[in-house]
Amino acid sequence: MQGRTLQSFRFDRVEVRPAERALLIDGVRAELGSRAFDVLYALIKNRGRVVTKDELLDLVWPGLVVQENNLQAQVSTLRKLLGPNAIATIPARGYQFSLAETELPDIAIAAMQSDMPKNAPLGPQQSPRSSPQQMLVKAPHSTLTQAERAAVFGDYADLAVSKIPALSIAVLPFTNLTGDANDEYFSDGLADELLNVLSKIKDLRVIARTSSFSFKGKNVDIATIGASLGVAHVVDGSVRKSGDQLRISVQLVKVADSSPVWSEVYDRTLDDILAVQDDIAQCVLTELRTKLMRPSQGKIELRSVETEVATATRGRSGNSGALRLYLRARFLMNRHSSDDVLKCIDYLRQALSADPDYALGWAALSHALVTAADLGAAPVDECAADALKAAERALELQPDLVDGHVAMCTYQTMHAWDWRGAVTSAQRALQLAPDNVGALKEAARLYYALGRSQDALGYAKRAVSLDPLNSVCYWYLASSLGVLGRIGEAETAIRKALELSPDAPSLHFRLAFFMDRLGRHEDAIVEANRERTDWARLFALGILYFRQGNLAEADRALNTLIERCGENACIQIAMNYCVRGDADRAFDWLERAFVLRDTGLSYVKSGWLTHPIQADPRWPVFLRKMGFEE
């Protein structure tokens, strides 16, 4: 097999033994490049039908929004190697593999002789854009676990994607050994801060907090954690605190054999905590790169690592007291309750009082204020004004602060309805940190609101790949799929969100809507009644009963919604009247929502519930009032 070029594999049919097949495939992948290989794989396994451009883009660049000319370049490469007639272009649709079976190159023969099931993973009824299983686990080729690859590609998984990248890591919550539950914020916070720093390092894939921290308090082995998160390494640690004295134990573990790559114990004081954080980040990064470098690449320069870590910690406070208040605030914010968000805001204000130049603190305050408004925990106008000032202050202090741009995007999307500004903020955040899950989620929400659902889907899928146990990521994924009409996949995604967060508000009614649109009307009513929050349950029941022709129950639910939640659910009431086709009342409630700056209006352009009133001449006028362009 050695010495044969791809050209020599073109049309000569040979029997390929299993061991040789693996070498052949590896060789062809190396020569073609993984992108062209995956295009070839998809076309060969679907010869006899047209494979759409969307299918190919979704398979080859999952979770990414790329220009179509990237696909054209891969097809051009394949034609040069296989002959100009090997792949036919079907105008306005996609591509089709044109060679007869007797003309298939060896790489195709190897694929045909594999243990692949008879039904190809891409097909008319099961493409990347119609397979629920694939939508939930598919990530960029280098980030899938073996279990995920099997779910996506069946027995042909190893040929369709490459292995988990060596430069991938999850930071687990540090164990609190102080014996005082009140110090849990500190142990969690140290791990969270380390995760945030590492996530800003170029070429290092870091799983986001929600997924990494989902194993907190669970007796799960390293191998299982690594497989669940799709990483090659994990950082684990513990914190013991007595007064101002700290003992922090940290280790970097290789998932494949659960062996420690590096470990250290730090005996320091609280005032030294910032230096300890930097040292841990530098050591982890140095060890990863040193162990994975080839001899020809030279040695890791400590100064270079120090510079990278310093860049990643921009916006941090040099005041250890302010840092501890910030860690308390972040700990409370992650509980997602109204009371905890208000306490979080109080701690952040204390931190900023101690250090007015704490850029990360200002960004966190902006985010907390927007959340408080969304939860109805504080007046919308007051929160919005303060959120804007906080985001502006963060960016004034650190113009390249990712968290600041994300916070500004959130404000612009949810409160200012400044869509151009929001796009600028989102893209700047992603330019600075392409794998920042906060930025990806915000981009997914923004592009969904703008009605650019295909873009929103790309960002949501990327967020899922980096935070695979975060219910919010699946929520955004489901929303985009629903607007694109891929209701079955949307149902699967929202069920995953519910599996991860069974008690989260508003997930049951979203699932109920998808079930209703799939014709399972009675099941949809049962699901809607599982909502514990009044406004969400009544909102859904009013719409579902009306769509099913039960006008008495629909009226009862809507009237109760108006009576109980009239001031806080204007947009939900408006949507009920939209579904009924009652345009006058729908626009009346939309105007009320506008006056009250109801954050739900951010999504008014993208939802399917407004379809019955979109022919009304008042609809485009209202969209312009919201700042949406024609």
XYZ file of C-alpha atoms in Angstrom:
630
model
C 0.000 0.000 0.000
C 2.826 2.415 0.699
C 3.940 4.514 -2.220
C 0.587 4.509 -3.984
C -0.790 7.973 -4.666
C -4.427 8.894 -4.762
C -4.266 9.030 -8.554
C -3.381 5.344 -8.641
C -6.494 4.514 -6.603
C -8.865 5.924 -9.161
C -10.386 3.176 -11.259
C -8.498 -0.057 -10.661
C -10.713 -2.375 -8.612
C -8.829 -4.390 -6.004
C -9.795 -6.369 -2.971
C -8.840 -4.455 0.146
C -8.163 -6.366 3.336
C -9.433 -4.781 6.589
C -5.960 -3.857 7.829
C -5.036 -2.372 4.463
C -8.380 -0.573 4.274
C -7.605 1.385 7.396
C -4.226 2.412 5.992
C -5.809 3.294 2.662
C -8.422 5.469 4.275
C -5.892 7.202 6.494
C -3.669 7.833 3.498
C -6.436 9.168 1.315
C -7.749 11.376 4.113
C -4.255 12.770 4.636
C -3.759 13.463 0.936
C -7.231 14.825 0.262
C -7.710 16.675 3.498
C -10.564 15.870 5.881
C -13.039 18.287 4.278
C -12.715 16.850 0.757
C -12.718 13.317 2.167
C -16.053 13.925 3.898
C -17.562 15.459 0.753
C -16.437 12.391 -1.208
C -17.813 10.064 1.466
C -21.224 11.752 1.442
C -21.503 11.732 -2.349
C -20.365 8.123 -2.794
C -22.674 6.768 -0.111
C -25.564 8.579 -1.805
C -24.792 7.913 -5.440
C -28.078 7.719 -7.272
C -29.530 10.851 -5.693
C -28.705 14.535 -5.438
C -27.038 15.535 -2.164
C -28.064 19.104 -1.436
C -25.567 21.832 -0.663
C -27.154 22.282 2.761
C -26.606 18.600 3.574
C -22.971 18.777 2.567
C -22.329 22.028 4.418
C -23.962 20.598 7.531
C -21.881 17.413 7.405
C -18.513 18.874 6.494
C -18.662 22.104 8.513
C -21.047 21.227 11.359
C -21.850 24.060 13.728
C -20.135 26.626 11.486
C -21.516 29.218 9.108
C -19.342 29.074 5.977
C -19.547 30.447 2.469
C -20.735 28.114 -0.280
C -17.503 28.646 -2.204
C -15.728 26.506 0.425
C -17.846 23.560 -0.713
C -17.190 24.375 -4.370
C -13.448 24.303 -3.674
C -13.642 20.785 -2.206
C -15.692 19.552 -5.176
C -13.136 21.083 -7.541
C -10.344 19.226 -5.723
C -12.194 15.932 -6.072
C -12.844 16.453 -9.785
C -9.134 17.011 -10.398
C -8.370 13.670 -8.730
C -11.319 11.585 -9.928
C -11.953 13.121 -13.319
C -14.175 16.021 -14.433
C -17.242 13.804 -14.861
C -17.067 12.112 -11.458
C -19.300 14.682 -9.751
C -22.204 16.391 -11.502
C -23.467 19.813 -10.468
C -27.269 19.972 -10.243
C -28.115 23.686 -10.607
C -29.820 25.304 -7.604
C -29.795 21.976 -5.740
C -26.451 20.335 -5.073
C -24.174 17.583 -6.369
C -24.447 13.962 -7.464
C -21.761 11.290 -7.754
C -21.784 10.185 -11.393
C -19.418 7.225 -11.649
C -20.872 3.767 -12.139
C -20.117 1.088 -9.538
C -17.550 -0.475 -11.838
C -15.700 2.832 -11.915
C -15.589 3.476 -8.165
C -12.137 4.327 -6.766
C -10.593 2.114 -4.121
C -11.525 4.489 -1.330
C -15.163 3.973 -2.255
C -14.662 0.207 -2.471
C -13.153 0.238 0.998
C -16.187 2.081 2.243
C -18.519 -0.334 0.480
C -16.747 -3.311 2.051
C -16.953 -1.900 5.543
C -19.465 -2.959 8.159
C -21.595 0.030 7.299
C -25.344 -0.693 7.518
C -27.116 -0.908 4.185
C -28.833 2.426 4.769
C -26.265 5.180 4.405
C -26.091 7.796 7.144
C -27.081 10.393 4.569
C -30.190 9.655 2.604
C -33.489 11.121 1.458
C -35.126 10.455 4.830
C -32.091 10.894 7.051
C -29.811 13.771 6.181
C -27.901 15.932 8.610
C -30.798 18.369 8.348
C -33.430 15.771 9.173
C -31.805 13.394 11.660
C -32.655 14.210 15.280
C -29.889 12.017 16.611
C -27.290 13.754 14.500
C -28.573 17.220 15.357
C -28.070 16.561 19.035
C -24.583 15.159 19.000
C -22.921 16.378 15.855
C -20.011 18.714 16.398
C -16.945 19.731 14.408
C -15.083 16.584 13.359
C -12.403 16.940 15.961
C -14.797 17.260 18.914
C -17.034 14.179 18.814
C -16.769 11.351 21.295
C -16.787 7.790 19.966
C -20.328 7.334 21.290
C -21.422 10.477 19.463
C -19.700 9.412 16.268
C -21.522 6.089 16.417
C -24.857 7.849 16.923
C -24.208 10.090 13.940
C -22.494 7.809 11.458
C -23.280 4.284 12.614
C -20.541 1.685 12.240
C -18.717 3.898 9.760
C -17.988 6.461 12.483
C -14.209 6.227 12.463
C -14.057 7.015 8.740
C -16.435 9.978 8.870
C -14.708 11.979 11.587
C -11.390 12.142 13.318
C -10.568 11.516 16.926
C -11.048 13.753 19.946
C -8.418 16.508 19.746
C -5.525 16.150 22.144
C -5.779 19.861 22.968
C -9.208 19.510 24.548
C -10.010 19.890 28.210
C -12.751 20.089 30.817
C -12.302 21.813 34.173
C -14.285 20.020 36.860
C -15.588 21.838 39.950
C -12.983 21.810 42.707
C -13.937 19.907 45.845
C -14.607 22.052 48.904
C -12.650 20.496 51.801
C -13.166 23.325 54.282
C -16.085 21.592 55.994
C -18.149 24.768 55.567
C -20.768 24.813 52.809
C -20.565 28.609 52.788
C -17.128 28.299 51.213
C -18.446 26.361 48.247
C -18.621 29.566 46.228
C -14.844 29.834 46.562
C -13.943 26.316 45.370
C -16.454 26.534 42.512
C -15.253 30.010 41.673
C -11.592 29.020 41.366
C -12.452 26.262 38.917
C -14.809 28.567 37.028
C -12.148 31.269 36.730
C -9.572 28.750 35.496
C -12.067 27.494 32.913
C -12.755 31.040 31.711
C -9.053 31.765 31.285
C -8.320 28.532 29.412
C -11.347 29.021 27.148
C -9.702 32.151 25.739
C -6.498 30.347 24.734
C -6.155 29.862 20.994
C -6.434 26.280 19.681
C -7.465 24.880 23.075
C -10.948 23.366 23.099
C -12.529 23.920 26.519
C -15.924 22.561 27.529
C -18.158 25.247 29.046
C -19.082 25.505 32.706
C -22.620 24.125 32.625
C -21.473 20.817 31.165
C -18.277 20.494 33.200
C -20.046 21.327 36.462
C -22.891 18.886 35.779
C -20.726 16.165 37.366
C -20.464 18.018 40.665
C -21.130 15.744 43.630
C -21.434 12.658 41.442
C -19.274 9.570 41.696
C -18.293 9.379 38.019
C -14.946 8.120 36.768
C -12.647 10.202 34.569
C -13.148 7.978 31.520
C -16.918 8.442 31.620
C -16.598 12.192 32.083
C -14.155 12.443 29.202
C -16.387 10.408 26.906
C -19.480 12.413 27.868
C -17.784 15.731 27.203
C -15.593 14.702 24.285
C -12.257 15.761 25.773
C -8.802 14.241 26.063
C -7.936 15.804 29.431
C -9.622 17.026 32.590
C -8.481 19.308 35.389
C -9.557 18.295 38.855
C -8.767 19.827 42.225
C -9.678 20.584 45.807
C -9.587 23.609 48.098
C -9.036 23.693 51.842
C -9.366 27.075 53.559
C -8.678 28.026 57.146
C -8.953 31.721 57.817
C -6.677 33.408 55.276
C -4.680 30.227 54.649
C -5.335 28.162 51.516
C -4.271 24.754 50.295
C -5.189 24.218 46.645
C -4.472 20.829 45.074
C -4.740 20.583 41.280
C -4.052 17.850 38.761
C -4.238 17.520 34.997
C -5.430 14.018 34.026
C -5.271 12.211 30.694
C -8.682 10.676 29.993
C -7.444 7.725 27.934
C -5.802 5.970 30.893
C -6.776 8.259 33.813
C -3.095 8.955 34.417
C -1.957 12.262 35.931
C -0.032 14.472 33.514
C 0.774 17.142 36.091
C -0.143 17.931 39.665
C 0.702 20.589 42.207
C -0.203 21.660 45.728
C -0.273 25.360 46.595
C -0.075 26.591 50.183
C -0.875 30.287 49.978
C -2.919 33.080 51.533
C -6.092 34.645 50.149
C -4.078 37.633 48.982
C -2.020 35.323 46.746
C -5.020 33.823 44.988
C -4.518 35.735 41.735
C -0.925 34.532 41.409
C -2.065 30.962 42.092
C -4.718 31.179 39.385
C -2.196 32.395 36.828
C 0.319 29.730 37.823
C -2.239 26.934 37.442
C -3.334 28.176 34.013
C 0.273 28.512 32.829
C 1.231 25.058 34.094
C -1.789 23.355 32.513
C -1.161 25.064 29.189
C 2.570 24.350 29.247
C 2.080 20.678 30.120
C -0.512 20.160 27.406
C 1.618 21.710 24.712
C 4.862 20.119 25.863
C 3.390 16.616 25.930
C 1.747 16.997 22.548
C 4.474 18.742 20.577
C 6.607 16.963 18.043
C 10.378 17.192 18.551
C 10.756 19.351 15.432
C 8.554 22.049 16.925
C 11.142 23.114 19.483
C 10.516 23.966 23.119
C 7.633 25.773 24.738
C 8.666 29.288 25.709
C 7.488 30.192 29.184
C 7.286 33.861 28.263
C 4.898 33.069 25.416
C 2.629 31.090 27.750
C 2.701 33.879 30.325
C 1.671 36.357 27.631
C -1.218 34.168 26.510
C -2.517 33.795 30.050
C -2.119 37.519 30.716
C -4.148 38.278 27.594
C -6.821 35.785 28.658
C -7.148 37.437 32.087
C -7.802 40.930 30.738
C -10.423 42.787 32.721
C -9.729 40.946 35.962
C -9.381 42.813 39.246
C -6.085 42.967 41.084
C -8.019 43.343 44.329
C -8.430 39.964 46.042
C -11.396 41.252 48.072
C -13.197 42.355 44.910
C -12.429 38.971 43.346
C -14.009 37.095 46.264
C -17.155 39.232 46.011
C -17.226 38.554 42.272
C -16.918 34.808 42.872
C -19.838 34.966 45.331
C -21.896 36.810 42.737
C -21.109 34.293 39.979
C -21.992 31.420 42.297
C -25.430 32.945 42.965
C -26.000 33.835 39.320
C -25.627 30.215 38.321
C -28.618 29.291 40.502
C -30.947 31.158 38.106
C -33.576 32.208 40.669
C -34.967 35.736 41.071
C -33.789 36.078 44.671
C -30.299 34.824 43.863
C -29.975 37.191 40.892
C -30.797 40.158 43.126
C -28.212 39.001 45.677
C -25.748 38.568 42.820
C -26.297 42.189 41.765
C -25.666 43.346 45.325
C -22.351 41.445 45.551
C -21.249 42.793 42.166
C -21.962 46.356 43.239
C -19.855 45.745 46.365
C -17.038 44.349 44.218
C -17.170 47.377 41.926
C -17.174 49.694 44.903
C -13.948 48.019 46.041
C -12.482 48.192 42.509
C -14.275 50.630 40.127
C -11.961 49.552 37.278
C -13.033 45.882 37.408
C -14.058 45.389 33.758
C -15.219 41.791 34.179
C -17.304 42.903 37.152
C -19.055 45.550 35.058
C -19.783 43.016 32.297
C -21.193 40.560 34.848
C -23.341 43.320 36.371
C -24.803 44.159 32.964
C -25.691 40.508 32.397
C -27.225 40.161 35.873
C -29.374 43.274 35.390
C -30.757 42.017 32.081
C -31.504 38.663 33.718
C -33.281 40.380 36.619
C -35.507 42.218 34.149
C -36.249 39.038 32.201
C -37.232 37.224 35.400
C -39.444 40.101 36.539
C -37.279 40.500 39.635
C -36.760 44.234 39.086
C -38.269 47.080 36.958
C -37.388 46.703 33.275
C -36.614 50.384 32.605
C -34.324 50.694 35.600
C -32.489 47.472 34.835
C -32.090 48.304 31.149
C -30.584 51.720 31.803
C -28.133 50.364 34.369
C -27.260 47.362 32.158
C -26.272 49.685 29.321
C -24.086 51.821 31.596
C -22.380 48.700 32.988
C -21.650 47.250 29.544
C -20.334 50.584 28.314
C -18.080 50.882 31.358
C -16.703 47.384 30.833
C -15.766 48.170 27.223
C -14.398 51.585 28.144
C -12.003 49.856 30.524
C -11.214 46.922 28.202
C -12.266 47.463 24.548
C -11.332 43.862 23.653
C -13.147 42.225 26.556
C -15.200 39.322 25.203
C -17.563 39.396 28.174
C -18.174 43.094 27.598
C -19.149 42.609 23.960
C -21.429 39.697 24.897
C -23.087 41.815 27.598
C -23.587 44.671 25.141
C -25.077 42.291 22.564
C -27.525 40.965 25.158
C -28.659 44.494 26.041
C -28.958 45.506 22.379
C -30.976 42.397 21.523
C -33.309 42.230 24.490
C -33.821 45.890 25.419
C -32.577 48.412 22.862
C -33.661 46.433 19.774
C -30.560 47.828 18.143
C -30.085 45.033 15.646
C -27.123 46.434 13.732
C -25.330 47.198 16.969
C -26.099 43.715 18.281
C -24.660 42.069 15.163
C -21.500 44.161 15.505
C -21.160 43.203 19.189
C -21.769 39.502 18.561
C -19.309 39.285 15.706
C -16.638 41.172 17.648
C -17.031 38.786 20.583
C -16.704 35.772 18.272
C -13.735 37.326 16.509
C -11.981 37.639 19.862
C -13.041 34.190 21.109
C -14.610 31.919 18.447
C -15.274 29.150 20.974
C -16.801 31.306 23.713
C -20.117 29.624 24.505
C -21.636 32.824 25.862
C -20.918 34.562 22.572
C -22.204 31.605 20.544
C -25.463 31.440 22.513
C -25.960 35.183 22.164
C -25.314 34.979 18.412
C -27.812 32.108 18.126
C -30.465 34.138 19.939
C -29.745 37.285 17.932
C -29.895 35.640 14.518
C -33.047 33.762 15.508
C -34.641 37.097 16.451
C -33.559 38.555 13.112
C -35.225 35.704 11.255
C -31.878 34.401 10.001
C -32.619 30.930 11.281
C -29.987 29.069 9.290
C -27.279 31.255 10.815
C -28.859 30.833 14.245
C -28.811 27.067 13.780
C -25.095 27.091 12.995
C -24.265 29.021 16.151
C -26.589 26.897 18.296
C -25.018 23.676 17.045
C -21.551 25.007 17.790
C -22.689 25.974 21.299
C -24.053 22.461 21.828
C -20.745 20.938 20.775
C -18.864 23.008 23.371
C -21.487 22.781 26.116
C -23.217 19.453 25.436
C -24.995 19.263 28.798
C -26.454 22.798 28.770
C -30.225 22.864 28.316
C -30.229 26.463 27.058
C -28.073 25.473 24.080
C -30.620 22.821 23.093
C -33.412 25.350 23.591
C -31.794 27.667 21.021
C -31.176 24.692 18.760
C -34.844 23.673 18.934
C -36.044 27.217 18.253
C -34.008 27.496 15.064
C -35.049 24.060 13.845
C -38.696 24.867 14.495
C -38.636 28.004 12.367
C -36.936 26.053 9.585
C -39.824 23.584 9.627
C -37.733 20.706 10.962
C -40.250 19.977 13.687
C -39.238 16.400 14.463
C -35.666 17.463 15.111
C -36.876 20.432 17.131
C -38.922 18.114 19.344
C -35.895 15.911 19.929
C -33.757 18.917 20.849
C -36.275 20.341 23.313
C -36.667 16.911 24.912
C -32.908 16.889 25.450
C -33.200 20.300 27.109
C -35.889 18.918 29.415
C -33.805 15.859 30.196
C -30.989 18.148 31.315
C -33.230 20.643 33.195
C -36.520 18.942 34.115
C -37.718 21.871 36.229
C -36.766 24.701 33.872
C -39.695 27.022 33.078
C -41.134 27.275 29.554
C -39.664 24.056 28.162
C -42.844 21.983 28.511
C -44.978 24.418 26.552
C -42.377 24.576 23.778
C -42.409 20.803 23.552
C -46.223 20.910 23.525
C -46.191 23.250 20.518
C -43.896 20.920 18.562
C -46.076 17.919 19.425
C -49.179 19.791 18.272
C -47.551 20.727 14.978
C -46.724 17.065 14.457
C -50.387 16.151 14.910
C -50.196 14.754 18.456
C -52.823 17.149 19.778
C -53.974 15.337 22.912
C -50.399 14.663 24.003
C -49.650 18.350 23.485
C -52.371 19.351 25.972
C -50.986 16.920 28.549
C -47.486 18.323 28.051
C -48.624 21.948 28.348
C -50.323 21.166 31.665
C -46.944 20.077 33.041
C -45.829 23.714 33.032
C -45.634 24.942 36.620
C -45.494 28.642 35.722
C -48.939 30.167 35.265
C -48.206 32.407 32.301
C -46.441 29.655 30.342
C -49.162 27.050 30.941
C -52.087 29.409 30.196
C -50.338 30.872 27.159
C -49.864 27.433 25.636
C -53.310 26.085 26.518
C -55.052 29.103 24.993
C -53.302 28.466 21.683
C -53.485 24.665 21.694
C -57.180 24.494 22.535
C -57.980 27.035 19.833
C -55.991 25.119 17.204
C -57.875 21.977 18.201
C -61.272 23.682 17.925
C -62.092 23.680 21.651
C -63.096 27.348 21.811
C -64.576 27.216 25.330
C -61.326 25.966 26.886
C -59.283 28.308 24.694
C -61.307 31.309 25.921
C -61.037 30.154 29.526
C -57.228 29.882 29.332
C -56.813 33.221 27.556
C -59.114 35.115 29.904
C -57.320 33.681 32.929
C -53.971 34.665 31.399
C -55.204 38.248 30.946
C -56.621 38.363 34.468
C -53.569 36.957 36.245
C -50.663 38.079 34.069
C -51.931 41.003 31.984
C -49.038 43.304 32.862
C -46.245 40.752 32.497
C -47.452 38.604 29.611
C -48.458 41.127 26.948
C -46.582 39.349 24.184
C -48.091 35.970 25.109
C -51.593 37.460 25.061
C -50.850 39.085 21.702
C -49.750 35.707 20.308
C -53.049 34.146 21.382
C -54.932 36.762 19.406
C -52.564 36.300 16.453
C -53.390 32.590 16.280
C -57.113 33.471 16.369
C -56.643 35.878 13.487
C -57.972 38.730 15.639
C -55.580 41.341 14.255
C -57.095 44.334 16.078
C -56.602 42.838 19.534
C -53.276 41.316 18.556
C -51.868 44.711 17.565
C -53.379 46.310 20.658
C -51.444 43.911 22.892
C -48.305 44.212 20.763
C -48.406 47.969 21.302
C -48.805 47.437 25.052
C -45.807 45.120 24.999
C -43.827 47.785 23.136
C -44.672 50.484 25.684
C -43.642 48.165 28.532
C -40.458 47.135 26.665
C -41.448 43.478 26.975
C -38.299 41.496 26.172
C -40.414 38.833 24.481
C -40.925 41.290 21.610
C -37.350 40.602 20.548
C -38.596 37.389 18.927
C -41.746 38.777 17.299
C -40.328 38.616 13.780
C -39.210 35.000 13.884
C -42.077 33.118 15.518
C -44.641 31.076 13.593
C -47.521 32.260 15.800
C -47.763 35.633 14.030
C -48.358 34.131 10.575
C -52.154 34.776 10.613
C -51.681 38.567 10.923
C -48.659 39.088 8.708
C -50.814 40.071 5.711
C -52.225 42.980 7.713
C -50.710 46.346 6.620
C -49.942 47.124 10.269
C -47.462 44.241 10.457
C -44.588 45.777 8.437
C -45.205 49.093 10.194
C -44.797 47.425 13.585
C -41.646 45.596 12.497
C -40.102 48.901 11.388
C -41.075 50.360 14.750
C -39.120 47.508 16.335
C -36.102 48.447 14.231
C -36.295 45.466 11.881
C -35.360 46.236 8.306
C -37.517 45.212 5.381
